[in-house]
Coordinates of C-alpha atoms in Angstrom, one line a residue:
M931 CA 113.5 82.9 90.6
K932 CA 110.6 85.4 90.5
Y933 CA 111.5 89.0 90.3
I934 CA 109.2 91.5 92.1
S935 CA 108.7 95.2 92.7
I936 CA 107.0 96.5 95.8
L937 CA 105.2 99.8 95.7
G938 CA 104.9 100.9 99.3
S939 CA 107.5 98.6 100.9
T940 CA 107.5 100.4 104.3
G941 CA 103.8 100.0 104.9
S942 CA 102.0 97.1 106.5
I943 CA 101.5 95.1 103.3
G944 CA 104.9 96.0 102.0
T945 CA 106.8 94.8 105.1
Q946 CA 104.8 91.6 105.2
T947 CA 105.6 91.0 101.5
L948 CA 109.2 91.3 102.5
E949 CA 108.6 88.7 105.2
V950 CA 107.3 86.4 102.5
V951 CA 110.5 87.1 100.5
R952 CA 112.6 86.2 103.5
E953 CA 110.6 83.0 103.8
H954 CA 111.3 82.1 100.2
A955 CA 114.7 83.8 99.6
D956 CA 115.7 81.0 97.2
R957 CA 112.7 81.8 94.9
L958 CA 111.9 85.5 95.2
K959 CA 114.1 88.5 94.5
V960 CA 113.2 92.1 95.0
C961 CA 114.2 94.4 92.1
A962 CA 112.5 97.7 93.1
I963 CA 110.9 99.2 96.2
T964 CA 109.2 102.5 97.0
G965 CA 108.4 104.4 100.1
N966 CA 107.2 107.8 101.4
N967 CA 108.9 109.3 104.5
N968 CA 110.3 106.3 106.4
I969 CA 113.8 106.5 104.9
R970 CA 115.4 104.7 107.9
L971 CA 113.4 101.6 107.1
L972 CA 114.1 102.0 103.4
K973 CA 117.8 102.0 104.2
E974 CA 117.5 98.8 106.2
Q975 CA 115.5 97.2 103.3
I976 CA 118.0 98.3 100.7
L977 CA 120.9 96.9 102.7
E978 CA 119.1 93.6 103.3
F979 CA 117.4 93.0 99.9
E980 CA 119.7 94.9 97.6
P981 CA 117.1 96.2 95.1
E982 CA 118.3 97.8 92.0
L983 CA 116.0 100.7 92.4
C984 CA 114.4 102.6 95.3
S985 CA 112.0 105.5 94.9
V986 CA 111.0 108.0 97.6
M987 CA 108.2 110.5 97.0
S988 CA 110.1 113.5 98.3
E989 CA 113.3 114.5 96.6
E990 CA 114.5 116.0 99.9
K991 CA 114.0 112.6 101.6
A992 CA 115.6 110.8 98.6
S993 CA 118.7 113.0 99.0
E994 CA 118.9 112.2 102.7
L995 CA 118.6 108.5 101.9
R996 CA 121.5 108.7 99.4
K997 CA 123.7 110.1 102.1
M998 CA 122.7 107.4 104.6
L999 CA 123.8 104.6 102.3
P1000 CA 127.3 103.2 102.1
A1001 CA 129.5 104.4 99.1
D1002 CA 129.5 101.0 97.5
C1003 CA 125.7 100.6 97.5
R1004 CA 124.5 100.0 93.9
T1005 CA 120.8 100.8 94.5
E1006 CA 119.6 103.8 92.3
I1007 CA 117.6 106.3 94.4
T1008 CA 114.9 108.2 92.5
S1009 CA 112.0 110.4 93.6
G1010 CA 108.5 111.7 92.9
M1011 CA 105.7 110.2 90.7
E1012 CA 108.3 109.6 88.0
G1013 CA 110.3 107.4 90.3
L1014 CA 107.1 105.6 91.4
V1015 CA 106.3 104.8 87.8
Q1016 CA 109.9 103.8 87.1
A1017 CA 109.6 101.2 89.9
A1018 CA 106.3 100.0 88.5
E1019 CA 107.7 99.6 85.0
F1020 CA 111.0 98.2 86.1
G1021 CA 112.2 95.9 83.3
K1022 CA 113.3 92.9 85.3
S1023 CA 110.3 92.7 87.5
E1024 CA 107.6 90.2 86.7
I1025 CA 105.2 90.9 89.5
I1026 CA 104.3 94.4 90.9
V1027 CA 102.9 94.4 94.5
T1028 CA 100.8 97.5 94.7
A1029 CA 101.0 98.0 98.5
I1030 CA 100.9 101.8 98.3
S1031 CA 97.9 103.5 100.0
G1032 CA 95.5 105.8 98.3
M1033 CA 94.8 107.2 94.8
I1034 CA 98.4 107.8 94.3
G1035 CA 98.7 104.2 93.4
L1036 CA 96.5 104.5 90.3
K1037 CA 99.1 106.0 87.9
P1038 CA 101.9 103.5 88.6
T1039 CA 99.5 100.6 88.5
V1040 CA 98.3 101.7 85.0
A1041 CA 101.9 102.0 83.9
A1042 CA 102.7 98.5 85.1
I1043 CA 99.6 97.1 83.3
K1044 CA 100.8 98.7 80.1
K1045 CA 104.1 96.9 80.5
H1046 CA 102.2 93.6 80.7
K1047 CA 103.2 93.1 84.4
K1048 CA 101.4 90.7 86.7
I1049 CA 99.7 92.9 89.4
A1050 CA 99.4 91.7 93.0
L1051 CA 96.8 94.2 93.9
A1052 CA 96.7 95.5 97.5
N1053 CA 95.9 99.1 96.5
K1054 CA 92.1 98.8 96.4
E1055 CA 91.7 102.4 95.3
T1056 CA 92.9 101.3 91.8
L1057 CA 89.7 99.4 91.2
V1058 CA 87.5 101.5 93.4
T1059 CA 88.2 104.6 91.3
G1060 CA 89.0 103.0 88.0
G1061 CA 86.6 100.1 87.9
S1062 CA 85.8 98.7 84.4
Y1063 CA 88.4 101.0 82.8
I1064 CA 91.2 99.3 84.7
M1065 CA 89.9 95.8 84.1
E1066 CA 89.5 96.5 80.4
L1067 CA 93.1 97.8 80.3
A1068 CA 94.4 94.7 82.1
E1069 CA 92.7 92.5 79.5
K1070 CA 94.0 94.6 76.6
Y1071 CA 97.6 94.4 77.8
N1072 CA 97.4 90.8 79.1
A1073 CA 98.3 91.9 82.6
P1074 CA 96.7 89.5 85.2
I1075 CA 95.4 91.1 88.4
L1076 CA 95.7 88.9 91.4
P1077 CA 94.0 90.1 94.6
V1078 CA 96.1 90.5 97.8
D1079 CA 93.3 91.6 100.2
S1080 CA 92.4 88.5 102.3
E1081 CA 88.7 88.7 101.4
H1082 CA 89.3 89.0 97.6
S1083 CA 92.0 86.4 97.7
A1084 CA 89.5 84.1 99.4
I1085 CA 86.8 84.7 96.8
F1086 CA 89.4 84.2 94.0
Q1087 CA 90.4 80.9 95.6
C1088 CA 86.8 79.8 95.9
L1089 CA 86.2 80.5 92.2
M1090 CA 89.2 78.4 91.1
A1091 CA 88.0 75.6 88.8
N1092 CA 84.5 77.0 88.9
D1093 CA 82.6 78.9 86.2
Y1094 CA 82.1 82.6 87.1
K1095 CA 78.7 82.4 85.4
A1096 CA 77.6 79.8 88.1
V1097 CA 78.0 82.4 90.9
N1098 CA 74.8 83.1 92.8
K1099 CA 76.3 85.5 95.3
I1100 CA 79.6 86.5 97.1
L1101 CA 79.8 86.4 100.8
L1102 CA 82.2 89.2 101.9
T1103 CA 83.2 88.9 105.5
A1104 CA 84.0 91.8 107.8
S1105 CA 85.4 91.7 111.4
G1106 CA 83.1 94.6 112.4
G1107 CA 86.0 96.6 113.6
P1108 CA 86.4 98.1 117.1
F1109 CA 82.8 99.5 117.3
R1110 CA 80.8 96.4 116.3
G1111 CA 77.4 96.5 117.9
R1112 CA 77.7 100.1 119.0
D1113 CA 75.0 102.7 118.2
T1114 CA 75.2 106.2 116.8
E1115 CA 75.0 107.7 120.3
Y1116 CA 78.1 105.9 121.3
L1117 CA 80.0 106.8 118.1
K1118 CA 79.5 110.5 118.7
N1119 CA 82.2 110.5 121.3
V1120 CA 84.8 108.0 120.0
T1121 CA 88.4 109.3 119.7
V1122 CA 91.1 108.7 117.2
E1123 CA 92.8 106.4 119.7
D1124 CA 89.6 104.4 120.1
A1125 CA 89.2 104.0 116.3
L1126 CA 92.8 102.8 115.9
K1127 CA 92.3 99.8 118.1
H1128 CA 91.4 97.1 115.6
P1129 CA 90.6 93.8 117.3
N1130 CA 92.1 91.4 114.8
W1131 CA 94.4 93.1 112.3
S1132 CA 97.6 95.2 112.5
M1133 CA 97.4 97.8 109.7
G1134 CA 98.2 101.3 108.7
K1135 CA 96.2 104.2 110.2
K1136 CA 94.1 105.0 107.2
I1137 CA 92.9 101.4 106.6
T1138 CA 92.3 101.0 110.4
I1139 CA 90.0 104.0 110.5
D1140 CA 88.3 102.7 107.3
S1141 CA 87.7 99.4 109.1
A1142 CA 86.2 101.2 112.1
T1143 CA 83.7 103.1 109.8
L1144 CA 83.2 99.9 107.7
M1145 CA 84.3 102.0 104.7
N1146 CA 87.0 99.5 104.1
K1147 CA 84.4 96.9 103.6
G1148 CA 82.5 99.3 101.3
L1149 CA 85.6 99.8 99.2
E1150 CA 86.0 96.0 99.1
V1151 CA 82.4 95.7 97.8
I1152 CA 83.2 98.1 95.0
E1153 CA 86.5 96.3 94.3
A1154 CA 84.7 92.9 94.3
K1155 CA 82.2 94.1 91.7
F1156 CA 84.9 94.8 89.2
L1157 CA 87.3 92.0 90.1
F1158 CA 84.7 89.3 89.7
D1159 CA 82.3 91.0 87.2
I1160 CA 79.2 90.7 89.4
E1161 CA 76.3 92.9 90.3
P1162 CA 76.1 94.8 93.6
E1163 CA 73.0 92.8 94.5
Q1164 CA 75.1 89.6 94.4
I1165 CA 77.4 90.9 97.2
E1166 CA 76.4 90.1 100.8
V1167 CA 78.4 91.5 103.6
L1168 CA 78.6 89.4 106.7
V1169 CA 80.1 90.5 110.0
H1170 CA 82.3 87.7 111.3
P1171 CA 84.2 88.8 114.4
Q1172 CA 86.7 85.9 114.5
S1173 CA 88.1 86.7 111.0
I1174 CA 88.6 83.0 110.3
I1175 CA 86.4 82.7 107.2
H1176 CA 87.9 85.3 104.9
S1177 CA 85.0 85.1 102.4
G1178 CA 83.0 82.7 100.4
V1179 CA 81.0 82.1 97.2
E1180 CA 77.5 80.7 96.9
F1181 CA 76.8 79.0 93.5
V1182 CA 73.6 78.6 91.6
D1183 CA 73.1 75.1 93.0
H1184 CA 73.2 76.7 96.5
S1185 CA 76.5 75.1 97.3
T1186 CA 78.8 77.5 99.2
I1187 CA 82.6 77.3 99.2
A1188 CA 84.5 79.4 101.8
Q1189 CA 88.3 79.9 102.4
L1190 CA 89.5 79.8 106.0
G1191 CA 92.7 80.7 107.8
L1192 CA 94.1 82.6 110.7
P1193 CA 94.3 86.4 110.3
D1194 CA 97.7 86.5 108.6
M1195 CA 98.2 88.7 105.5
R1196 CA 101.3 86.8 104.5
V1197 CA 99.2 83.9 103.3
P1198 CA 97.2 85.8 100.6
I1199 CA 100.4 87.7 99.7
Q1200 CA 102.3 84.5 99.2
F1201 CA 99.4 83.0 97.2
A1202 CA 99.4 86.0 94.8
L1203 CA 103.2 85.8 94.4
F1204 CA 103.3 82.1 93.6
Y1205 CA 99.9 81.7 91.8
P1206 CA 98.8 79.2 90.5
E1207 CA 101.2 77.2 92.7
R1208 CA 100.6 76.6 96.4
T1209 CA 103.9 76.8 98.4
D1210 CA 104.7 75.6 101.9
N1211 CA 105.7 78.0 104.7
S1212 CA 106.4 78.1 108.4
Y1213 CA 103.3 80.0 109.3
K1214 CA 100.9 78.8 112.0
S1215 CA 98.1 76.4 111.1
L1216 CA 94.5 77.0 111.8
S1217 CA 93.0 74.8 114.5
L1218 CA 89.2 75.0 114.4
T1219 CA 89.0 73.2 117.8
D1220 CA 91.1 76.0 119.3
I1221 CA 88.8 78.6 117.7
G1222 CA 85.7 76.7 118.9
T1223 CA 83.0 79.0 117.6
L1224 CA 82.4 81.0 114.4
T1225 CA 79.6 83.7 114.5
F1226 CA 78.0 85.9 111.9
E1227 CA 75.9 89.0 112.0
K1228 CA 74.3 91.5 109.6
P1229 CA 76.1 94.8 109.4
D1230 CA 74.1 97.9 110.5
M1231 CA 74.2 100.1 107.4
E1232 CA 72.4 103.0 109.1
V1233 CA 74.9 103.3 112.0
F1234 CA 77.8 102.5 109.7
K1235 CA 76.5 104.5 106.7
C1236 CA 79.9 104.4 104.8
L1237 CA 79.1 100.8 103.9
R1238 CA 75.7 101.8 102.5
L1239 CA 77.2 104.7 100.6
A1240 CA 79.6 102.2 98.8
F1241 CA 76.6 100.3 97.5
D1242 CA 74.9 103.6 96.5
A1243 CA 78.1 104.7 94.7
L1244 CA 78.2 101.4 92.8
K1245 CA 74.6 101.8 91.7
A1246 CA 75.2 105.4 90.6
G1247 CA 78.2 104.2 88.6
G1248 CA 80.8 106.2 86.6
T1249 CA 82.9 108.6 88.7
M1250 CA 80.7 108.2 91.9
P1251 CA 82.9 105.5 93.5
A1252 CA 86.0 107.7 92.8
V1253 CA 84.3 110.7 94.4
L1254 CA 83.3 108.6 97.5
N1255 CA 86.9 107.3 97.7
A1256 CA 88.5 110.8 97.4
S1257 CA 86.0 112.3 99.9
N1258 CA 86.8 109.5 102.4
E1259 CA 90.5 110.0 102.0
V1260 CA 90.1 113.7 102.9
C1261 CA 87.7 112.9 105.8
V1262 CA 89.9 110.2 107.3
D1263 CA 92.9 112.6 107.3
L1264 CA 90.7 115.3 108.9
F1265 CA 89.6 112.9 111.6
L1266 CA 93.2 111.7 112.3
N1267 CA 94.2 115.3 112.7
K1268 CA 91.2 115.8 115.1
K1269 CA 89.5 118.4 112.9
I1270 CA 86.2 116.4 112.5
S1271 CA 84.4 113.8 114.5
F1272 CA 84.1 110.1 113.7
L1273 CA 80.5 110.4 112.5
D1274 CA 81.4 113.4 110.3
I1275 CA 83.3 111.0 108.1
G1276 CA 80.2 109.3 106.8
N1277 CA 78.1 112.5 106.9
I1278 CA 80.5 114.5 104.7
N1279 CA 80.9 111.6 102.3
E1280 CA 77.2 111.5 101.9
Q1281 CA 76.9 115.3 101.3
V1282 CA 79.7 115.2 98.7
M1283 CA 78.0 112.3 96.8
L1284 CA 74.7 114.2 96.8
K1285 CA 76.4 117.1 95.0
H1286 CA 78.0 114.9 92.3
S1287 CA 76.7 114.0 88.9
P1288 CA 78.7 111.0 87.8
V1289 CA 80.3 110.7 84.3
K1290 CA 81.7 107.7 82.5
I1291 CA 85.4 106.9 83.1
D1292 CA 87.5 106.7 79.9
S1293 CA 90.9 107.8 81.2
I1294 CA 93.0 108.4 84.3
E1295 CA 92.3 112.1 83.7
T1296 CA 88.5 111.5 84.3
I1297 CA 89.4 110.0 87.7
T1298 CA 91.8 112.7 88.7
E1299 CA 89.3 115.4 87.7
A1300 CA 86.7 113.8 89.9
E1301 CA 89.2 113.7 92.8
E1302 CA 90.1 117.3 92.4
W1303 CA 86.4 118.3 92.2
T1304 CA 85.8 116.4 95.5
R1305 CA 88.7 118.0 97.3
R1306 CA 87.4 121.5 96.2
I1307 CA 83.9 120.7 97.4
I1308 CA 85.0 119.6 100.8
K1309 CA 87.4 122.6 101.2
D1310 CA 84.5 125.0 100.4
M1311 CA 82.1 123.4 102.9
P1312 CA 81.3 125.4 105.9
D1313 CA 82.9 124.3 109.2

């Protein structure tokens, strides 16, 4: 039996992780879960999976949840960042699924690393903002980091039994999002509703907007650099609308290995939970004859400047990726609340980066200071 904690159990990755747990109920047990505001779903998860701990960010929501549960429920309800860290450090848990969205996932992930937990990483902001600092910490505390993102899981699988030093380049695939092939003139008028219509994946609002701007792919570029210890120049982004090839690796002998599968996040989640073992399941098999055609395009990094900015942030180094990530979080929230336009997301991100002088990251405090600086800069910008 493997014991797991899920940080962000009510989100897209969290709920799909619980589907994997249902599929393998004889081998997986949930010890701790965390959520934000969806306490009705948390209640259902508590009653079904009987975790020992559940943390809610708001104490008010935590209090409501306690009242909703039956008197004989044994799940301890905690709240705030303290509760989030408690779930990450939970003694019985062997694997921590970091499915929480945003920079809020950084502190509990670091806490889990320091407790020597295995990290099933779905919170890309951890490596985007922390980079080498996080990877060095994971090595120091012998805490393996296993990628859950389908693209990074694909790369990880392609590298199995191969020497990382033999990598020529990584091929990071992208669906292209809902605006693939569109120009800047078209993007001037897109709405929030338009941007939330992803053609292949069902995800939370923030990551869906990031997919529309290609910022999600940019964040994955940054994450890949640190996960696989490669240079930005060794990462090639390919737009692949069918989302069947999840990514690949070209080696120095010019042999390329790719990982294929239907767009189903349960597969990389299951792989991370059971690694290094491959386990059967009831999910649908890939039929290449049904798919018929696989196509590839170069991304337009002038129209979708967020992807270019990610490469620029990597080259600048230090706190620049953290600043780009924080700026993007603010901008996506402003766009979702219809306070800025779709194109403003990339434009503001670029303006913020131009104002920042990056410094080396040697602690969580360095990252949080960069985030706070970014939020102040955007707040002080003229409308």
